[in-house]
Amino acid sequence: MLIGRVVNSIWSTRKDESLVGAKLMIVQLLDTPEEGRGKIIVAVDMIGAGIGERVLITQGSSARRTAGFEDAPIDSVIVGIIDENQSEVSLR
Amino acid sequence: MLIGRVVNSIWSTRKDESLVGAKLMIVQLLDTPEEGRGKIIVAVDMIGAGIGERVLITQGSSARRTAGFEDAPIDSVIVGIIDENQSEVSLR
Amino acid sequence: MLIGRVVNSIWSTRKDESLVGAKLMIVQLLDTPEEGRGKIIVAVDMIGAGIGERVLITQGSSARRTAGFEDAPIDSVIVGIIDENQSEVSLR
Amino acid sequence: MLIGRVVNSIWSTRKDESLVGAKLMIVQLLDTPEEGRGKIIVAVDMIGAGIGERVLITQGSSARRTAGFEDAPIDSVIVGIIDENQSEVSLR
Amino acid sequence: MLIGRVVNSIWSTRKDESLVGAKLMIVQLLDTPEEGRGKIIVAVDMIGAGIGERVLITQGSSARRTAGFEDAPIDSVIVGIIDENQSEVSLR
């Protein structure tokens, strides 16, 4: 899995039927030793993460092992919110 | 998923049978903090995206969870068109 | 999928049984904005691509959705040859 | 698989049900020729690795081939601890 | 698939049961245009490759399509040894 920070919601009115009702969030990955260099992805949010929160992301076919998305064309999902008191340093 | 911008169509007369009739689009990914550094991929377009539009891309085996491509050798598909009013800044 | 250029054939006499008879080609990917920076991979060629031709590559488990390789340990396959008249510029 | 060094535990109280009870560890990958440039990931630990230990990581859908996680949304798992006497040089 | 050079064996006494008896090799990938910049991975060797030999690597779920590892948490396997007479130049 990867750690990321939720940057924003994303709006896509014209999309695959199976994504209708899915909460799609833009996340910047925190996976590089240098700050702010992580890639920007979009993940389905199943946990209720807010903008600015650090989240745990699962990618690939495993992302479809989430309730309701077994047959949907998704490849990234938020599977957890990282506890506030987990200091930034520990991620480096 | 990843965000990208449709750059062009791509023509491949000699191709795998299961791709005959598929609309193949060249997309530059918008997944890097620096502008214009994203990779160039080819995705099957199921939504009707036009050149210049920003799209949502699903990759890997999940790309095959799209109607008609369950058994096709594809690994990238356009699953949504990002709404016009979603400002560029919010993607950074 | 990714675009690449066929560089050479590759010979591997001692290999997994399921790859015996497979046409293996070395391909340089054309997926980076900067020329000549793409990675070098090996793909099974199902279409009959020649050295120097630009090809369409599918990777991951989807590569096994090609006739005869459903149970083979392969993760990259050539699924199309890009038409000659598709100008290089359009790939940037 | 990839080699990495365990950096810390990670705490995520609000997470997918199937991850409750899973031991989640932050790991920095040792996969680049240059020291300290490896990405930072989170893996489920099935072996009991401690902070500072070098571990063997499996990623992607294969990560789910571990007891109890067949249907969980995970994409990285620790599958081994590298013996102490394996010198650092041999990894370069 | 990717081309790599076998660097060393790797020893992991404490590991997932399904990996007991597997021959694990450290391989540096030869997939970048610049020499010596390739990532370092670990692959299960099914072919009997020796240190210094150039090998063909399959990654992802396809790695499990090798005899005896269908249900093991592995994501990289050596599926071939590249013939000696294949010149280095042809890989660039």
Short mmCIF file of C-alpha atoms in Angstrom, two decimals:
data_model
loop_
_atom_site.label_atom_id
_atom_site.label_comp_id
_atom_site.label_asym_id
_atom_site.label_seq_id
_atom_site.Cartn_x
_atom_site.Cartn_y
_atom_site.Cartn_z
CA MET A 1 0.00 0.00 0.00
CA LEU A 2 1.03 3.66 -0.26
CA ILE A 3 0.55 6.70 1.97
CA GLY A 4 -0.95 9.85 0.45
CA ARG A 5 -2.59 13.15 1.34
CA VAL A 6 -6.10 13.99 0.08
CA VAL A 7 -5.88 17.12 -2.10
CA ASN A 8 -9.38 17.57 -3.45
CA SER A 9 -12.53 15.92 -4.72
CA ILE A 10 -12.85 15.30 -8.46
CA TRP A 11 -15.96 15.71 -10.56
CA SER A 12 -16.70 13.54 -13.60
CA THR A 13 -20.32 13.69 -14.71
CA ARG A 14 -19.75 11.55 -17.83
CA LYS A 15 -18.28 8.30 -16.52
CA ASP A 16 -18.57 4.51 -16.48
CA GLU A 17 -21.91 3.46 -14.98
CA SER A 18 -20.27 1.41 -12.26
CA LEU A 19 -18.57 4.55 -10.92
CA VAL A 20 -21.83 6.47 -10.46
CA GLY A 21 -22.14 7.29 -6.74
CA ALA A 22 -18.47 6.54 -6.03
CA LYS A 23 -16.65 9.24 -3.99
CA LEU A 24 -13.53 10.03 -6.08
CA MET A 25 -10.68 11.88 -4.38
CA ILE A 26 -7.45 13.37 -5.75
CA VAL A 27 -4.53 12.17 -3.60
CA GLN A 28 -0.86 13.16 -3.72
CA LEU A 29 1.32 10.20 -2.78
CA LEU A 30 3.82 10.62 0.10
CA ASP A 31 6.08 7.77 -1.11
CA THR A 32 9.25 9.64 -2.08
CA PRO A 33 12.09 10.59 0.30
CA GLU A 34 11.91 14.16 -1.07
CA GLU A 35 8.86 16.21 0.03
CA GLY A 36 6.19 17.08 -2.55
CA ARG A 37 7.53 14.85 -5.36
CA GLY A 38 4.89 12.17 -5.11
CA LYS A 39 2.57 11.40 -8.01
CA ILE A 40 -1.05 12.54 -8.15
CA ILE A 41 -3.67 9.81 -8.38
CA VAL A 42 -7.44 9.42 -8.02
CA ALA A 43 -8.82 6.92 -5.54
CA VAL A 44 -12.28 5.73 -4.59
CA ASP A 45 -12.89 6.69 -0.96
CA MET A 46 -14.68 4.05 1.10
CA ILE A 47 -13.72 5.41 4.51
CA GLY A 48 -14.85 9.07 4.47
CA ALA A 49 -11.49 10.84 4.27
CA GLY A 50 -11.41 14.63 4.29
CA ILE A 51 -9.20 17.05 2.36
CA GLY A 52 -5.79 17.31 4.05
CA GLU A 53 -5.98 13.94 5.77
CA ARG A 54 -3.25 11.33 5.25
CA VAL A 55 -4.64 8.09 3.91
CA LEU A 56 -3.64 4.51 3.10
CA ILE A 57 -4.08 3.60 -0.58
CA THR A 58 -4.35 0.14 -2.14
CA GLN A 59 -3.72 -0.15 -5.91
CA GLY A 60 -4.15 -2.64 -8.74
CA SER A 61 -6.68 -5.48 -8.83
CA SER A 62 -6.68 -5.59 -5.00
CA ALA A 63 -8.52 -2.24 -5.10
CA ARG A 64 -11.56 -4.15 -6.37
CA ARG A 65 -11.68 -6.22 -3.16
CA THR A 66 -13.84 -3.48 -1.62
CA ALA A 67 -17.58 -3.83 -1.06
CA GLY A 68 -19.55 -3.01 -4.16
CA PHE A 69 -16.63 -2.57 -6.56
CA GLU A 70 -15.70 -6.18 -7.27
CA ASP A 71 -16.59 -5.77 -10.95
CA ALA A 72 -15.88 -2.08 -11.43
CA PRO A 73 -12.99 -0.68 -13.48
CA ILE A 74 -11.14 0.85 -10.49
CA ASP A 75 -7.45 0.49 -9.60
CA SER A 76 -6.98 2.70 -6.50
CA VAL A 77 -8.96 2.84 -3.26
CA ILE A 78 -8.56 4.56 0.12
CA VAL A 79 -8.58 1.76 2.74
CA GLY A 80 -7.63 3.73 5.86
CA ILE A 81 -7.05 7.14 7.44
CA ILE A 82 -3.70 7.47 9.20
CA ASP A 83 -3.98 8.52 12.83
CA GLU A 84 -3.22 12.19 13.45
CA ASN A 85 -0.54 11.50 16.08
CA GLN A 86 1.58 9.49 13.60
CA SER A 87 4.38 12.04 13.18
CA GLU A 88 5.51 13.10 9.71
CA VAL A 89 9.14 12.23 10.57
CA SER A 90 8.26 8.57 10.96
CA LEU A 91 7.25 8.51 7.34
CA ARG A 92 10.76 9.50 6.22
CA MET B 1 -6.84 5.83 -11.29
CA LEU B 2 -4.87 8.55 -13.09
CA ILE B 3 -5.79 11.85 -14.71
CA GLY B 4 -4.65 12.48 -18.27
CA ARG B 5 -5.26 14.69 -21.29
CA VAL B 6 -6.29 13.17 -24.64
CA VAL B 7 -3.62 14.04 -27.22
CA ASN B 8 -4.69 12.19 -30.35
CA SER B 9 -6.27 9.09 -31.83
CA ILE B 10 -3.97 6.22 -32.80
CA TRP B 11 -4.31 4.01 -35.87
CA SER B 12 -3.27 0.36 -35.88
CA THR B 13 -4.69 -1.59 -38.82
CA ARG B 14 -2.77 -4.79 -37.98
CA LYS B 15 -3.81 -5.63 -34.43
CA ASP B 16 -5.22 -8.33 -32.13
CA GLU B 17 -8.70 -9.36 -33.26
CA SER B 18 -10.28 -8.44 -29.95
CA LEU B 19 -9.19 -4.81 -30.43
CA VAL B 20 -10.96 -4.43 -33.79
CA GLY B 21 -13.54 -1.65 -33.38
CA ALA B 22 -11.99 -0.35 -30.16
CA LYS B 23 -11.47 3.45 -30.05
CA LEU B 24 -7.77 3.85 -29.08
CA MET B 25 -6.61 7.24 -27.81
CA ILE B 26 -3.16 8.60 -26.99
CA VAL B 27 -3.25 10.21 -23.53
CA GLN B 28 -0.56 12.18 -21.69
CA LEU B 29 -0.80 11.55 -17.95
CA LEU B 30 -1.17 14.56 -15.61
CA ASP B 31 0.20 12.71 -12.56
CA THR B 32 3.45 14.56 -11.90
CA PRO B 33 3.83 17.74 -9.85
CA GLU B 34 5.82 19.25 -12.73
CA GLU B 35 3.76 20.22 -15.83
CA GLY B 36 4.23 18.21 -19.04
CA ARG B 37 6.37 15.43 -17.54
CA GLY B 38 3.71 12.75 -17.51
CA LYS B 39 4.09 9.55 -19.50
CA ILE B 40 2.28 8.90 -22.78
CA ILE B 41 -0.04 5.92 -22.87
CA VAL B 42 -2.77 4.47 -25.08
CA ALA B 43 -6.21 3.80 -23.62
CA VAL B 44 -9.42 2.29 -24.93
CA ASP B 45 -12.10 5.01 -24.85
CA MET B 46 -15.50 3.83 -23.71
CA ILE B 47 -16.92 7.26 -22.88
CA GLY B 48 -16.44 9.32 -26.08
CA ALA B 49 -13.65 11.66 -24.99
CA GLY B 50 -12.40 14.28 -27.42
CA ILE B 51 -8.89 15.55 -28.08
CA GLY B 52 -7.87 18.05 -25.39
CA GLU B 53 -10.30 16.76 -22.78
CA ARG B 54 -9.04 15.67 -19.34
CA VAL B 55 -9.97 12.08 -18.58
CA LEU B 56 -9.91 9.50 -15.79
CA ILE B 57 -7.84 6.40 -16.64
CA THR B 58 -7.99 2.95 -15.04
CA GLN B 59 -4.99 0.63 -15.59
CA GLY B 60 -4.03 -3.01 -15.12
CA SER B 61 -6.44 -5.96 -15.02
CA SER B 62 -9.21 -3.64 -13.78
CA ALA B 63 -9.23 -2.08 -17.27
CA ARG B 64 -10.81 -5.32 -18.50
CA ARG B 65 -13.85 -4.76 -16.23
CA THR B 66 -15.42 -2.72 -19.02
CA ALA B 67 -18.27 -3.99 -21.20
CA GLY B 68 -17.02 -6.11 -24.05
CA PHE B 69 -13.34 -6.23 -23.06
CA GLU B 70 -13.40 -8.81 -20.26
CA ASP B 71 -11.19 -11.17 -22.30
CA ALA B 72 -9.23 -8.68 -24.38
CA PRO B 73 -5.52 -7.93 -23.95
CA ILE B 74 -6.02 -4.32 -22.76
CA ASP B 75 -4.48 -2.63 -19.70
CA SER B 76 -5.71 0.99 -19.88
CA VAL B 77 -9.20 2.38 -20.33
CA ILE B 78 -10.82 5.84 -20.14
CA VAL B 79 -13.60 5.56 -17.49
CA GLY B 80 -14.62 9.22 -17.19
CA ILE B 81 -14.30 12.75 -18.53
CA ILE B 82 -13.37 15.32 -15.89
CA ASP B 83 -15.81 18.20 -15.65
CA GLU B 84 -14.62 21.40 -17.34
CA ASN B 85 -15.05 23.56 -14.23
CA GLN B 86 -12.59 21.42 -12.22
CA SER B 87 -9.74 23.95 -12.11
CA GLU B 88 -6.23 22.92 -13.10
CA VAL B 89 -4.84 24.20 -9.77
CA SER B 90 -6.84 21.64 -7.85
CA LEU B 91 -4.94 18.93 -9.63
CA ARG B 92 -1.63 20.18 -8.16
CA MET C 1 -1.19 0.19 -23.32
CA LEU C 2 2.17 1.66 -24.31
CA ILE C 3 3.80 2.56 -27.61
CA GLY C 4 7.26 1.19 -28.34
CA ARG C 5 9.74 0.57 -31.15
CA VAL C 6 11.03 -2.94 -31.90
CA VAL C 7 14.81 -2.98 -31.42
CA ASN C 8 15.79 -6.60 -31.92
CA SER C 9 14.87 -10.24 -31.42
CA ILE C 10 16.10 -11.99 -28.29
CA TRP C 11 17.31 -15.57 -27.97
CA SER C 12 16.87 -17.66 -24.85
CA THR C 13 17.50 -21.35 -25.46
CA ARG C 14 17.07 -22.31 -21.79
CA LYS C 15 13.62 -21.05 -20.86
CA ASP C 16 10.23 -21.97 -19.35
CA GLU C 17 8.54 -24.66 -21.42
CA SER C 18 5.49 -22.54 -22.08
CA LEU C 19 7.66 -19.96 -23.87
CA VAL C 20 9.09 -22.47 -26.36
CA GLY C 21 8.04 -21.27 -29.83
CA ALA C 22 7.13 -17.78 -28.64
CA LYS C 23 8.59 -14.92 -30.74
CA LEU C 24 10.32 -12.67 -28.18
CA MET C 25 11.20 -9.11 -29.21
CA ILE C 26 13.19 -6.39 -27.48
CA VAL C 27 11.17 -3.15 -27.52
CA GLN C 28 12.15 0.36 -26.40
CA LEU C 29 9.14 2.18 -24.98
CA LEU C 30 8.19 5.56 -26.50
CA ASP C 31 6.29 6.72 -23.38
CA THR C 32 8.42 9.61 -22.16
CA PRO C 33 8.19 13.21 -23.37
CA GLU C 34 11.99 13.19 -23.88
CA GLU C 35 13.21 11.16 -26.88
CA GLY C 36 15.17 7.93 -26.25
CA ARG C 37 14.55 7.77 -22.49
CA GLY C 38 12.02 4.95 -22.56
CA LYS C 39 12.66 1.67 -20.79
CA ILE C 40 13.68 -1.51 -22.62
CA ILE C 41 11.35 -4.47 -22.28
CA VAL C 42 10.78 -7.88 -23.90
CA ALA C 43 7.37 -8.69 -25.37
CA VAL C 44 5.83 -11.74 -27.00
CA ASP C 45 4.95 -10.82 -30.60
CA MET C 46 1.64 -12.18 -31.82
CA ILE C 47 1.24 -9.84 -34.78
CA GLY C 48 4.48 -10.26 -36.78
CA ALA C 49 6.20 -6.94 -36.06
CA GLY C 50 9.53 -6.20 -37.69
CA ILE C 51 12.61 -4.45 -36.31
CA GLY C 52 12.09 -0.66 -36.43
CA GLU C 53 8.30 -0.82 -36.44
CA ARG C 54 6.29 1.06 -33.79
CA VAL C 55 4.03 -1.26 -31.84
CA LEU C 56 1.25 -1.26 -29.24
CA ILE C 57 2.18 -3.15 -26.05
CA THR C 58 -0.15 -4.56 -23.37
CA GLN C 59 1.39 -5.37 -19.96
CA GLY C 60 0.50 -7.21 -16.77
CA SER C 61 -2.01 -10.05 -16.45
CA SER C 62 -3.88 -8.73 -19.49
CA ALA C 63 -0.91 -9.87 -21.62
CA ARG C 64 -2.04 -13.44 -20.97
CA ARG C 65 -5.39 -12.77 -22.72
CA THR C 66 -3.73 -13.70 -26.01
CA ALA C 67 -4.34 -16.99 -27.80
CA GLY C 68 -2.20 -19.77 -26.42
CA PHE C 69 -0.65 -17.86 -23.52
CA GLU C 70 -3.49 -17.90 -21.00
CA ASP C 71 -1.41 -19.96 -18.56
CA ALA C 72 2.08 -18.83 -19.50
CA PRO C 73 4.33 -16.68 -17.30
CA ILE C 74 4.31 -13.64 -19.65
CA ASP C 75 3.61 -9.99 -18.74
CA SER C 76 4.12 -8.09 -22.03
CA VAL C 77 2.70 -8.70 -25.48
CA ILE C 78 2.63 -6.83 -28.82
CA VAL C 79 -1.07 -6.40 -29.73
CA GLY C 80 -0.78 -4.08 -32.72
CA ILE C 81 1.50 -2.39 -35.25
CA ILE C 82 1.01 1.38 -35.47
CA ASP C 83 0.22 2.59 -38.98
CA GLU C 84 3.17 4.17 -40.77
CA ASN C 85 1.36 7.43 -41.52
CA GLN C 86 0.79 8.13 -37.82
CA SER C 87 3.27 11.00 -37.50
CA GLU C 88 5.85 10.98 -34.71
CA VAL C 89 4.75 14.47 -33.59
CA SER C 90 1.34 13.19 -32.65
CA LEU C 91 2.98 10.94 -30.11
CA ARG C 92 4.39 13.95 -28.20
CA MET D 1 9.89 -9.24 -5.07
CA LEU D 2 11.69 -6.23 -3.55
CA ILE D 3 14.05 -5.77 -0.63
CA GLY D 4 13.25 -3.08 1.95
CA ARG D 5 14.07 -1.93 5.47
CA VAL D 6 11.32 -1.64 8.11
CA VAL D 7 11.11 2.01 9.25
CA ASN D 8 8.18 2.10 11.61
CA SER D 9 4.72 0.82 12.43
CA ILE D 10 1.74 2.75 11.11
CA TRP D 11 -1.52 3.42 12.97
CA SER D 12 -4.85 3.69 11.18
CA THR D 13 -7.83 3.39 13.52
CA ARG D 14 -10.42 4.13 10.80
CA LYS D 15 -9.80 1.51 8.12
CA ASP D 16 -11.37 -1.20 5.96
CA GLU D 17 -12.80 -3.95 8.14
CA SER D 18 -10.68 -6.63 6.53
CA LEU D 19 -7.52 -4.82 7.71
CA VAL D 20 -8.53 -4.83 11.39
CA GLY D 21 -5.86 -6.82 13.27
CA ALA D 22 -3.37 -6.64 10.40
CA LYS D 23 0.17 -5.55 11.41
CA LEU D 24 0.98 -2.65 9.05
CA MET D 25 4.62 -1.59 8.68
CA ILE D 26 6.25 1.35 6.90
CA VAL D 27 9.09 0.03 4.71
CA GLN D 28 11.67 1.95 2.67
CA LEU D 29 12.58 0.01 -0.44
CA LEU D 30 16.27 -0.82 -1.09
CA ASP D 31 15.79 -1.25 -4.86
CA THR D 32 17.79 1.66 -6.25
CA PRO D 33 21.54 1.65 -6.96
CA GLU D 34 21.81 4.95 -5.03
CA GLU D 35 21.43 4.65 -1.23
CA GLY D 36 18.32 6.09 0.44
CA ARG D 37 16.41 6.84 -2.77
CA GLY D 38 13.93 4.00 -2.47
CA LYS D 39 10.21 4.65 -2.20
CA ILE D 40 8.28 4.38 1.06
CA ILE D 41 5.47 1.84 1.14
CA VAL D 42 3.22 0.14 3.70
CA ALA D 43 3.14 -3.66 3.89
CA VAL D 44 1.19 -6.19 5.91
CA ASP D 45 3.67 -8.10 8.08
CA MET D 46 2.98 -11.83 8.34
CA ILE D 47 6.43 -12.83 9.55
CA GLY D 48 7.04 -10.64 12.64
CA ALA D 49 9.67 -8.26 11.30
CA GLY D 50 11.14 -5.65 13.63
CA ILE D 51 12.08 -2.02 12.96
CA GLY D 52 15.46 -1.87 11.21
CA GLU D 53 15.28 -5.38 9.77
CA ARG D 54 15.68 -5.97 6.01
CA VAL D 55 12.68 -7.74 4.56
CA LEU D 56 11.42 -9.35 1.35
CA ILE D 57 8.26 -7.68 -0.05
CA THR D 58 5.73 -9.11 -2.51
CA GLN D 59 3.44 -6.63 -4.30
CA GLY D 60 0.31 -6.63 -6.43
CA SER D 61 -2.39 -9.30 -6.45
CA SER D 62 0.19 -11.88 -5.32
CA ALA D 63 0.22 -10.11 -1.93
CA ARG D 64 -3.27 -11.55 -1.34
CA ARG D 65 -1.90 -15.12 -1.55
CA THR D 66 -1.17 -14.93 2.17
CA ALA D 67 -3.23 -16.71 4.81
CA GLY D 68 -6.31 -14.74 5.76
CA PHE D 69 -5.95 -11.94 3.19
CA GLU D 70 -7.21 -13.65 0.04
CA ASP D 71 -10.14 -11.23 -0.20
CA ALA D 72 -8.66 -8.17 1.46
CA PRO D 73 -7.74 -4.95 -0.36
CA ILE D 74 -3.97 -5.28 0.21
CA ASP D 75 -1.19 -4.95 -2.38
CA SER D 76 2.06 -5.34 -0.36
CA VAL D 77 3.11 -7.98 2.14
CA ILE D 78 6.32 -8.91 3.98
CA VAL D 79 7.07 -12.54 3.05
CA GLY D 80 10.53 -12.95 4.58
CA ILE D 81 13.24 -11.47 6.79
CA ILE D 82 16.68 -11.33 5.15
CA ASP D 83 19.37 -13.11 7.13
CA GLU D 84 21.65 -10.76 9.07
CA ASN D 85 24.85 -12.11 7.55
CA GLN D 86 23.73 -11.19 4.00
CA SER D 87 26.14 -8.28 3.50
CA GLU D 88 24.86 -4.91 2.29
CA VAL D 89 27.40 -4.92 -0.57
CA SER D 90 25.78 -7.97 -2.13
CA LEU D 91 22.61 -5.98 -2.57
CA ARG D 92 24.38 -3.52 -4.87
CA MET E 1 9.13 -9.12 -19.47
CA LEU E 2 12.40 -7.47 -18.42
CA ILE E 3 16.06 -8.33 -18.91
CA GLY E 4 18.33 -8.43 -15.85
CA ARG E 5 21.68 -9.70 -14.62
CA VAL E 6 21.90 -12.10 -11.66
CA VAL E 7 23.90 -10.41 -8.88
CA ASN E 8 23.74 -12.83 -5.99
CA SER E 9 21.67 -15.36 -4.06
CA ILE E 10 19.63 -14.10 -1.12
CA TRP E 11 19.11 -15.91 2.19
CA SER E 12 15.91 -15.59 4.21
CA THR E 13 15.55 -18.27 6.86
CA ARG E 14 12.35 -16.80 8.35
CA LYS E 15 9.92 -16.64 5.45
CA ASP E 16 6.43 -17.56 4.19
CA GLU E 17 6.01 -21.33 4.16
CA SER E 18 5.24 -21.44 0.47
CA LEU E 19 8.70 -19.98 -0.30
CA VAL E 20 10.58 -22.72 1.56
CA GLY E 21 12.79 -24.47 -1.02
CA ALA E 22 12.46 -21.68 -3.58
CA LYS E 23 15.76 -20.48 -5.10
CA LEU E 24 15.73 -16.69 -4.59
CA MET E 25 18.14 -14.57 -6.66
CA ILE E 26 19.01 -10.87 -6.53
CA VAL E 27 18.80 -9.44 -10.07
CA GLN E 28 19.70 -5.96 -11.34
CA LEU E 29 17.39 -4.96 -14.17
CA LEU E 30 18.94 -3.93 -17.53
CA ASP E 31 15.90 -1.90 -18.62
CA THR E 32 17.28 1.64 -18.67
CA PRO E 33 19.13 3.27 -21.58
CA GLU E 34 21.86 4.36 -19.10
CA GLU E 35 24.12 1.54 -17.83
CA GLY E 36 23.86 0.44 -14.18
CA ARG E 37 20.74 2.47 -13.35
CA GLY E 38 18.33 -0.46 -13.26
CA LYS E 39 16.43 -1.37 -10.11
CA ILE E 40 17.39 -4.31 -7.89
CA ILE E 41 14.75 -7.00 -7.45
CA VAL E 42 14.46 -10.55 -6.11
CA ALA E 43 13.14 -13.31 -8.36
CA VAL E 44 12.38 -16.98 -7.93
CA ASP E 45 14.70 -18.94 -10.24
CA MET E 46 13.07 -21.88 -12.00
CA ILE E 47 15.68 -22.26 -14.73
CA GLY E 48 19.00 -22.59 -12.84
CA ALA E 49 20.60 -19.24 -13.63
CA GLY E 50 24.08 -18.52 -12.33
CA ILE E 51 25.55 -15.31 -10.94
CA GLY E 52 26.50 -12.98 -13.80
CA GLU E 53 24.12 -14.50 -16.33
CA ARG E 54 21.56 -12.30 -18.13
CA VAL E 55 18.03 -13.52 -17.55
CA LEU E 56 14.44 -12.92 -18.66
CA ILE E 57 12.13 -11.85 -15.78
CA THR E 58 8.32 -12.02 -15.63
CA GLN E 59 6.60 -9.86 -12.99
CA GLY E 60 3.17 -9.45 -11.40
CA SER E 61 0.48 -12.12 -11.16
CA SER E 62 1.91 -13.83 -14.27
CA ALA E 63 4.92 -14.83 -12.12
CA ARG E 64 2.62 -17.29 -10.35
CA ARG E 65 1.99 -19.16 -13.65
CA THR E 66 5.08 -21.24 -12.91
CA ALA E 67 4.94 -24.87 -11.74
CA GLY E 68 4.41 -25.10 -8.01
CA PHE E 69 3.92 -21.40 -7.29
CA GLU E 70 0.32 -20.91 -8.44
CA ASP E 71 -0.77 -20.01 -4.89
CA ALA E 72 2.44 -18.52 -3.53
CA PRO E 73 2.96 -14.84 -2.71
CA ILE E 74 5.57 -14.24 -5.45
CA ASP E 75 5.65 -11.43 -8.04
CA SER E 76 8.93 -12.00 -9.97
CA VAL E 77 10.31 -15.12 -11.60
CA ILE E 78 13.24 -15.95 -13.90
CA VAL E 79 11.71 -17.59 -17.02
CA GLY E 80 14.77 -17.78 -19.26
CA ILE E 81 18.53 -17.35 -19.59
CA ILE E 82 19.58 -15.10 -22.48
CA ASP E 83 21.97 -16.76 -24.92
CA GLU E 84 25.60 -15.71 -24.47
CA ASN E 85 26.02 -14.60 -28.09
CA GLN E 86 23.24 -12.02 -27.79
CA SER E 87 25.46 -8.92 -27.88
CA GLU E 88 25.09 -6.23 -25.22
CA VAL E 89 24.68 -3.55 -27.90
CA SER E 90 21.48 -5.11 -29.12
CA LEU E 91 19.95 -4.46 -25.73
CA ARG E 92 20.32 -0.67 -26.20
#
